[in-house]
Amino acid sequence: MPAGNAQVGHRVPSSLFSSSQRVRISDALSAADAATGFTFSVYVGDLADPTHKDSISTDPTSDQPPLAVARRLHARLEKPADSVLLAIAPNQRVLEIVTGEHTRTRLTDQSCGLVALSMASALAGGDLTGAVVTGLHMLVDRARW
Amino acid sequence: MSLAIMALVMTIAETLAVFIGIPAAVIALVALLVYGPSRARRAQRYRPGVVMGFRPMWLLAPSAKQHGHARLQRPTLPAEASEVGKSVGGARASW
């Protein structure tokens, strides 16, 4: 393990993605939107925000994080019913795919489960960009018409 | 003085400096200018299990951003729990 790793937790770099990786993700998002008519979005960050713990726990019926957090992010999209959110928490090593009311009819939970597993295996290999791009491609392929 | 005559009067050290040292220095300078800037601002590599500090990001297709999604640039949480639709689906995986 490189000696530099000791500082990784304290350093706050600008981004997890290089500019070319960003372009790849952006292209995949555009292609996915165009092919399906949905709005795909990708969130990369922690899915349990300690500063918001109160607001999460006030609702006794809400699901436990990170699912609850991912669903709230999804609800903040312009048209949640027509949107699909890929939420990835690299530090927690968990990812959530959230579909809306309409997108769910075309992207079954079973399909999402398969895509999530595939993305997880790419992430376990450290390939963050590849996981996002492949996940988007797979979701488009599995969307029913 | 032509190059051939110059080579005759130069010592071995001078010859090496002129014909190997200078070209090598020029090549190194060009390589530094080409690869240096991108190496300096390279994004950190994700390693599973190593906790990283990074700014959360929320990415949308460029066309979707133009249609009023710009407010998503600030990825803070959360909507009220009541706003979360009841009929949402999806899947989870961990690694």
mmCIF file of C-alpha atoms in Angstrom:
data_model
loop_
_atom_site.group_PDB
_atom_site.id
_atom_site.type_symbol
_atom_site.label_atom_id
_atom_site.label_comp_id
_atom_site.label_asym_id
_atom_site.label_seq_id
_atom_site.Cartn_x
_atom_site.Cartn_y
_atom_site.Cartn_z
ATOM 1 C CA MET A 1 0.000 0.000 0.000
ATOM 2 C CA PRO A 2 1.480 3.372 -0.962
ATOM 3 C CA ALA A 3 2.619 5.614 1.863
ATOM 4 C CA GLY A 4 0.391 8.443 0.599
ATOM 5 C CA ASN A 5 -2.755 6.593 1.652
ATOM 6 C CA ALA A 6 -2.489 7.794 5.231
ATOM 7 C CA GLN A 7 -3.517 11.266 4.127
ATOM 8 C CA VAL A 8 -6.348 10.229 1.860
ATOM 9 C CA GLY A 9 -9.043 10.591 4.483
ATOM 10 C CA HIS A 10 -8.119 14.189 5.303
ATOM 11 C CA ARG A 11 -7.518 15.480 1.836
ATOM 12 C CA VAL A 12 -10.562 16.805 0.007
ATOM 13 C CA PRO A 13 -9.786 16.677 -3.687
ATOM 14 C CA SER A 14 -11.983 18.403 -6.199
ATOM 15 C CA SER A 15 -13.349 15.316 -7.838
ATOM 16 C CA LEU A 16 -13.476 11.556 -8.034
ATOM 17 C CA PHE A 17 -13.602 11.714 -11.818
ATOM 18 C CA SER A 18 -11.156 13.114 -14.329
ATOM 19 C CA SER A 19 -12.559 15.323 -17.051
ATOM 20 C CA SER A 20 -12.486 12.499 -19.603
ATOM 21 C CA GLN A 21 -14.312 10.194 -17.168
ATOM 22 C CA ARG A 22 -16.912 12.894 -16.643
ATOM 23 C CA VAL A 23 -17.414 13.127 -20.391
ATOM 24 C CA ARG A 24 -17.909 9.349 -20.609
ATOM 25 C CA ILE A 25 -20.569 9.472 -17.888
ATOM 26 C CA SER A 26 -22.222 12.505 -19.424
ATOM 27 C CA ASP A 27 -22.389 10.783 -22.815
ATOM 28 C CA ALA A 28 -23.837 7.641 -21.245
ATOM 29 C CA LEU A 29 -26.478 9.732 -19.440
ATOM 30 C CA SER A 30 -27.435 11.548 -22.650
ATOM 31 C CA ALA A 31 -27.669 8.271 -24.556
ATOM 32 C CA ALA A 32 -29.764 6.676 -21.810
ATOM 33 C CA ASP A 33 -32.160 9.641 -21.677
ATOM 34 C CA ALA A 34 -32.503 9.721 -25.456
ATOM 35 C CA ALA A 35 -33.081 5.971 -25.766
ATOM 36 C CA THR A 36 -35.715 5.654 -23.061
ATOM 37 C CA GLY A 37 -37.283 9.092 -22.579
ATOM 38 C CA PHE A 38 -36.545 8.831 -18.854
ATOM 39 C CA THR A 39 -34.325 11.183 -16.904
ATOM 40 C CA PHE A 40 -31.335 9.261 -15.599
ATOM 41 C CA SER A 41 -29.170 10.785 -12.922
ATOM 42 C CA VAL A 42 -26.130 9.612 -11.016
ATOM 43 C CA TYR A 43 -25.363 10.613 -7.441
ATOM 44 C CA VAL A 44 -21.954 9.829 -5.989
ATOM 45 C CA GLY A 45 -21.570 10.634 -2.319
ATOM 46 C CA ASP A 46 -22.341 9.350 1.108
ATOM 47 C CA LEU A 47 -25.829 7.930 1.549
ATOM 48 C CA ALA A 48 -25.961 8.503 5.293
ATOM 49 C CA ASP A 49 -25.487 12.153 6.106
ATOM 50 C CA PRO A 50 -24.848 12.536 9.859
ATOM 51 C CA THR A 51 -26.000 16.170 9.838
ATOM 52 C CA HIS A 52 -29.428 15.075 8.653
ATOM 53 C CA LYS A 53 -29.904 12.166 11.019
ATOM 54 C CA ASP A 54 -32.767 13.906 12.830
ATOM 55 C CA SER A 55 -34.859 14.442 9.742
ATOM 56 C CA ILE A 56 -34.353 10.837 8.745
ATOM 57 C CA SER A 57 -35.319 9.344 12.068
ATOM 58 C CA THR A 58 -38.426 11.508 12.640
ATOM 59 C CA ASP A 59 -40.422 9.363 10.258
ATOM 60 C CA PRO A 60 -40.854 5.977 11.933
ATOM 61 C CA THR A 61 -42.195 4.390 8.732
ATOM 62 C CA SER A 62 -39.242 5.435 6.612
ATOM 63 C CA ASP A 63 -36.754 2.853 5.481
ATOM 64 C CA GLN A 64 -33.319 2.769 6.968
ATOM 65 C CA PRO A 65 -30.561 4.650 5.178
ATOM 66 C CA PRO A 66 -29.056 4.402 2.613
ATOM 67 C CA LEU A 67 -32.328 3.481 0.875
ATOM 68 C CA ALA A 68 -34.201 6.318 2.583
ATOM 69 C CA VAL A 69 -31.560 8.833 1.561
ATOM 70 C CA ALA A 70 -31.523 7.584 -2.029
ATOM 71 C CA ARG A 71 -35.307 7.796 -2.220
ATOM 72 C CA ARG A 72 -35.300 11.354 -0.949
ATOM 73 C CA LEU A 73 -32.700 12.329 -3.500
ATOM 74 C CA HIS A 74 -34.866 10.710 -6.158
ATOM 75 C CA ALA A 75 -37.901 12.643 -4.894
ATOM 76 C CA ARG A 76 -36.020 15.900 -5.401
ATOM 77 C CA LEU A 77 -35.661 15.319 -9.127
ATOM 78 C CA GLU A 78 -37.815 17.401 -11.434
ATOM 79 C CA LYS A 79 -40.115 14.507 -12.410
ATOM 80 C CA PRO A 80 -39.467 11.645 -9.995
ATOM 81 C CA ALA A 81 -42.054 9.389 -11.643
ATOM 82 C CA ASP A 82 -40.129 9.500 -14.936
ATOM 83 C CA SER A 83 -36.655 9.395 -13.429
ATOM 84 C CA VAL A 84 -34.121 6.770 -12.478
ATOM 85 C CA LEU A 85 -31.470 7.522 -9.875
ATOM 86 C CA LEU A 86 -28.227 5.619 -9.489
ATOM 87 C CA ALA A 87 -26.898 6.495 -6.044
ATOM 88 C CA ILE A 88 -23.410 5.253 -5.231
ATOM 89 C CA ALA A 89 -21.720 5.582 -1.852
ATOM 90 C CA PRO A 90 -18.082 4.575 -2.441
ATOM 91 C CA ASN A 91 -17.110 4.902 1.228
ATOM 92 C CA GLN A 92 -20.063 2.887 2.497
ATOM 93 C CA ARG A 93 -19.648 0.451 -0.377
ATOM 94 C CA VAL A 94 -23.324 0.430 -1.194
ATOM 95 C CA LEU A 95 -25.317 1.476 -4.220
ATOM 96 C CA GLU A 96 -29.036 2.041 -4.735
ATOM 97 C CA ILE A 97 -30.993 2.158 -7.955
ATOM 98 C CA VAL A 98 -34.272 4.038 -7.446
ATOM 99 C CA THR A 99 -37.017 3.977 -10.059
ATOM 100 C CA GLY A 100 -40.156 6.121 -10.080
ATOM 101 C CA GLU A 101 -43.819 5.324 -10.520
ATOM 102 C CA HIS A 102 -43.648 5.225 -14.340
ATOM 103 C CA THR A 103 -40.083 4.061 -14.775
ATOM 104 C CA ARG A 104 -40.780 1.123 -12.512
ATOM 105 C CA THR A 105 -43.266 -0.341 -14.973
ATOM 106 C CA ARG A 106 -40.589 -0.461 -17.667
ATOM 107 C CA LEU A 107 -37.605 -1.241 -15.465
ATOM 108 C CA THR A 108 -38.571 -4.032 -13.108
ATOM 109 C CA ASP A 109 -36.985 -4.370 -9.704
ATOM 110 C CA GLN A 110 -35.577 -7.682 -10.883
ATOM 111 C CA SER A 111 -33.790 -5.988 -13.786
ATOM 112 C CA CYS A 112 -32.486 -3.306 -11.458
ATOM 113 C CA GLY A 113 -31.207 -6.001 -9.113
ATOM 114 C CA LEU A 114 -29.212 -7.585 -11.894
ATOM 115 C CA VAL A 115 -27.764 -4.234 -12.952
ATOM 116 C CA ALA A 116 -26.931 -3.368 -9.334
ATOM 117 C CA LEU A 117 -25.048 -6.637 -8.903
ATOM 118 C CA SER A 118 -23.113 -6.042 -12.092
ATOM 119 C CA MET A 119 -22.222 -2.524 -10.999
ATOM 120 C CA ALA A 120 -21.162 -3.770 -7.573
ATOM 121 C CA SER A 121 -18.702 -6.209 -9.108
ATOM 122 C CA ALA A 122 -17.145 -3.405 -11.182
ATOM 123 C CA LEU A 123 -16.967 -1.230 -8.064
ATOM 124 C CA ALA A 124 -15.332 -4.009 -6.081
ATOM 125 C CA GLY A 125 -12.592 -3.880 -8.706
ATOM 126 C CA GLY A 126 -12.236 -0.129 -8.169
ATOM 127 C CA ASP A 127 -13.764 0.855 -11.508
ATOM 128 C CA LEU A 128 -16.129 3.681 -10.564
ATOM 129 C CA THR A 129 -16.577 5.161 -14.027
ATOM 130 C CA GLY A 130 -16.949 1.762 -15.650
ATOM 131 C CA ALA A 131 -19.617 0.791 -13.135
ATOM 132 C CA VAL A 132 -21.679 3.915 -13.876
ATOM 133 C CA VAL A 133 -21.345 3.673 -17.657
ATOM 134 C CA THR A 134 -22.032 -0.070 -17.772
ATOM 135 C CA GLY A 135 -24.928 0.314 -15.343
ATOM 136 C CA LEU A 136 -26.561 2.953 -17.542
ATOM 137 C CA HIS A 137 -26.096 0.818 -20.663
ATOM 138 C CA MET A 138 -27.584 -2.208 -18.932
ATOM 139 C CA LEU A 139 -30.573 -0.251 -17.627
ATOM 140 C CA VAL A 140 -31.326 0.984 -21.149
ATOM 141 C CA ASP A 141 -31.043 -2.554 -22.518
ATOM 142 C CA ARG A 142 -33.414 -3.877 -19.881
ATOM 143 C CA ALA A 143 -36.062 -1.151 -20.176
ATOM 144 C CA ARG A 144 -39.200 -2.776 -21.555
ATOM 145 C CA TRP A 145 -41.145 -1.130 -24.340
ATOM 146 C CA MET B 1 34.116 25.820 -38.059
ATOM 147 C CA SER B 2 32.221 22.886 -39.517
ATOM 148 C CA LEU B 3 30.687 20.126 -37.359
ATOM 149 C CA ALA B 4 33.346 17.610 -38.386
ATOM 150 C CA ILE B 5 36.202 19.845 -37.279
ATOM 151 C CA MET B 6 34.302 20.699 -34.096
ATOM 152 C CA ALA B 7 33.946 16.984 -33.292
ATOM 153 C CA LEU B 8 37.711 16.538 -33.614
ATOM 154 C CA VAL B 9 38.539 19.245 -31.086
ATOM 155 C CA MET B 10 35.804 18.277 -28.560
ATOM 156 C CA THR B 11 36.549 16.038 -25.612
ATOM 157 C CA ILE B 12 34.470 12.912 -24.959
ATOM 158 C CA ALA B 13 32.613 14.667 -22.153
ATOM 159 C CA GLU B 14 31.717 17.586 -24.392
ATOM 160 C CA THR B 15 30.550 15.259 -27.166
ATOM 161 C CA LEU B 16 28.283 13.378 -24.777
ATOM 162 C CA ALA B 17 26.912 16.613 -23.389
ATOM 163 C CA VAL B 18 26.134 18.107 -26.805
ATOM 164 C CA PHE B 19 24.860 15.051 -28.678
ATOM 165 C CA ILE B 20 23.143 13.147 -25.840
ATOM 166 C CA GLY B 21 22.674 15.554 -22.919
ATOM 167 C CA ILE B 22 21.024 18.398 -24.839
ATOM 168 C CA PRO B 23 18.602 16.202 -26.835
ATOM 169 C CA ALA B 24 17.681 14.336 -23.655
ATOM 170 C CA ALA B 25 17.031 17.619 -21.859
ATOM 171 C CA VAL B 26 14.807 18.835 -24.693
ATOM 172 C CA ILE B 27 12.844 15.548 -24.742
ATOM 173 C CA ALA B 28 12.396 15.688 -20.960
ATOM 174 C CA LEU B 29 11.176 19.283 -21.117
ATOM 175 C CA VAL B 30 8.605 18.495 -23.817
ATOM 176 C CA ALA B 31 7.418 15.400 -21.932
ATOM 177 C CA LEU B 32 7.014 17.447 -18.751
ATOM 178 C CA LEU B 33 5.002 20.118 -20.558
ATOM 179 C CA VAL B 34 2.769 17.496 -22.184
ATOM 180 C CA TYR B 35 2.121 15.146 -19.260
ATOM 181 C CA GLY B 36 2.818 17.369 -16.260
ATOM 182 C CA PRO B 37 -0.389 19.426 -16.021
ATOM 183 C CA SER B 38 -2.743 16.446 -16.360
ATOM 184 C CA ARG B 39 -0.788 14.424 -13.800
ATOM 185 C CA ALA B 40 -0.947 17.297 -11.330
ATOM 186 C CA ARG B 41 -4.742 17.567 -11.412
ATOM 187 C CA ARG B 42 -5.535 13.889 -11.892
ATOM 188 C CA ALA B 43 -8.635 12.664 -10.080
ATOM 189 C CA GLN B 44 -7.898 10.305 -7.231
ATOM 190 C CA ARG B 45 -8.307 6.647 -7.946
ATOM 191 C CA TYR B 46 -11.065 4.826 -6.132
ATOM 192 C CA ARG B 47 -9.857 1.932 -3.999
ATOM 193 C CA PRO B 48 -12.526 -0.146 -2.277
ATOM 194 C CA GLY B 49 -12.067 -0.100 1.464
ATOM 195 C CA VAL B 50 -10.046 3.114 1.560
ATOM 196 C CA VAL B 51 -12.170 5.955 2.954
ATOM 197 C CA MET B 52 -11.863 9.001 0.744
ATOM 198 C CA GLY B 53 -12.771 12.611 1.262
ATOM 199 C CA PHE B 54 -14.499 13.992 -1.795
ATOM 200 C CA ARG B 55 -17.210 16.411 -2.743
ATOM 201 C CA PRO B 56 -20.528 14.644 -3.437
ATOM 202 C CA MET B 57 -21.766 15.091 -6.959
ATOM 203 C CA TRP B 58 -25.006 14.678 -8.776
ATOM 204 C CA LEU B 59 -24.757 14.180 -12.501
ATOM 205 C CA LEU B 60 -27.446 14.611 -15.125
ATOM 206 C CA ALA B 61 -27.415 14.532 -18.909
ATOM 207 C CA PRO B 62 -26.566 18.030 -20.232
ATOM 208 C CA SER B 63 -29.964 18.313 -21.962
ATOM 209 C CA ALA B 64 -31.814 17.473 -18.747
ATOM 210 C CA LYS B 65 -29.910 20.208 -16.908
ATOM 211 C CA GLN B 66 -31.177 22.801 -19.372
ATOM 212 C CA HIS B 67 -34.755 21.900 -18.560
ATOM 213 C CA GLY B 68 -34.724 23.274 -15.064
ATOM 214 C CA HIS B 69 -32.549 20.706 -13.320
ATOM 215 C CA ALA B 70 -29.796 23.180 -12.566
ATOM 216 C CA ARG B 71 -30.843 23.365 -8.935
ATOM 217 C CA LEU B 72 -29.594 19.816 -8.493
ATOM 218 C CA GLN B 73 -26.042 21.102 -8.618
ATOM 219 C CA ARG B 74 -26.153 21.392 -4.850
ATOM 220 C CA PRO B 75 -26.626 17.813 -3.732
ATOM 221 C CA THR B 76 -27.864 18.400 -0.229
ATOM 222 C CA LEU B 77 -30.422 16.248 1.451
ATOM 223 C CA PRO B 78 -33.345 15.646 1.850
ATOM 224 C CA ALA B 79 -36.837 16.222 0.688
ATOM 225 C CA GLU B 80 -39.458 15.772 3.384
ATOM 226 C CA ALA B 81 -40.246 12.133 3.894
ATOM 227 C CA SER B 82 -43.825 12.745 2.791
ATOM 228 C CA GLU B 83 -42.609 13.843 -0.628
ATOM 229 C CA VAL B 84 -41.121 10.447 -1.300
ATOM 230 C CA GLY B 85 -43.446 8.582 -3.618
ATOM 231 C CA LYS B 86 -44.955 5.414 -2.296
ATOM 232 C CA SER B 87 -44.589 3.516 -5.544
ATOM 233 C CA VAL B 88 -40.886 3.683 -6.074
ATOM 234 C CA GLY B 89 -38.845 0.631 -6.916
ATOM 235 C CA GLY B 90 -35.261 -0.279 -7.526
ATOM 236 C CA ALA B 91 -32.538 -2.405 -6.086
ATOM 237 C CA ARG B 92 -29.535 -2.323 -3.822
ATOM 238 C CA ALA B 93 -26.136 -3.929 -3.940
ATOM 239 C CA SER B 94 -23.044 -3.689 -1.798
ATOM 240 C CA TRP B 95 -19.486 -4.756 -2.368
#
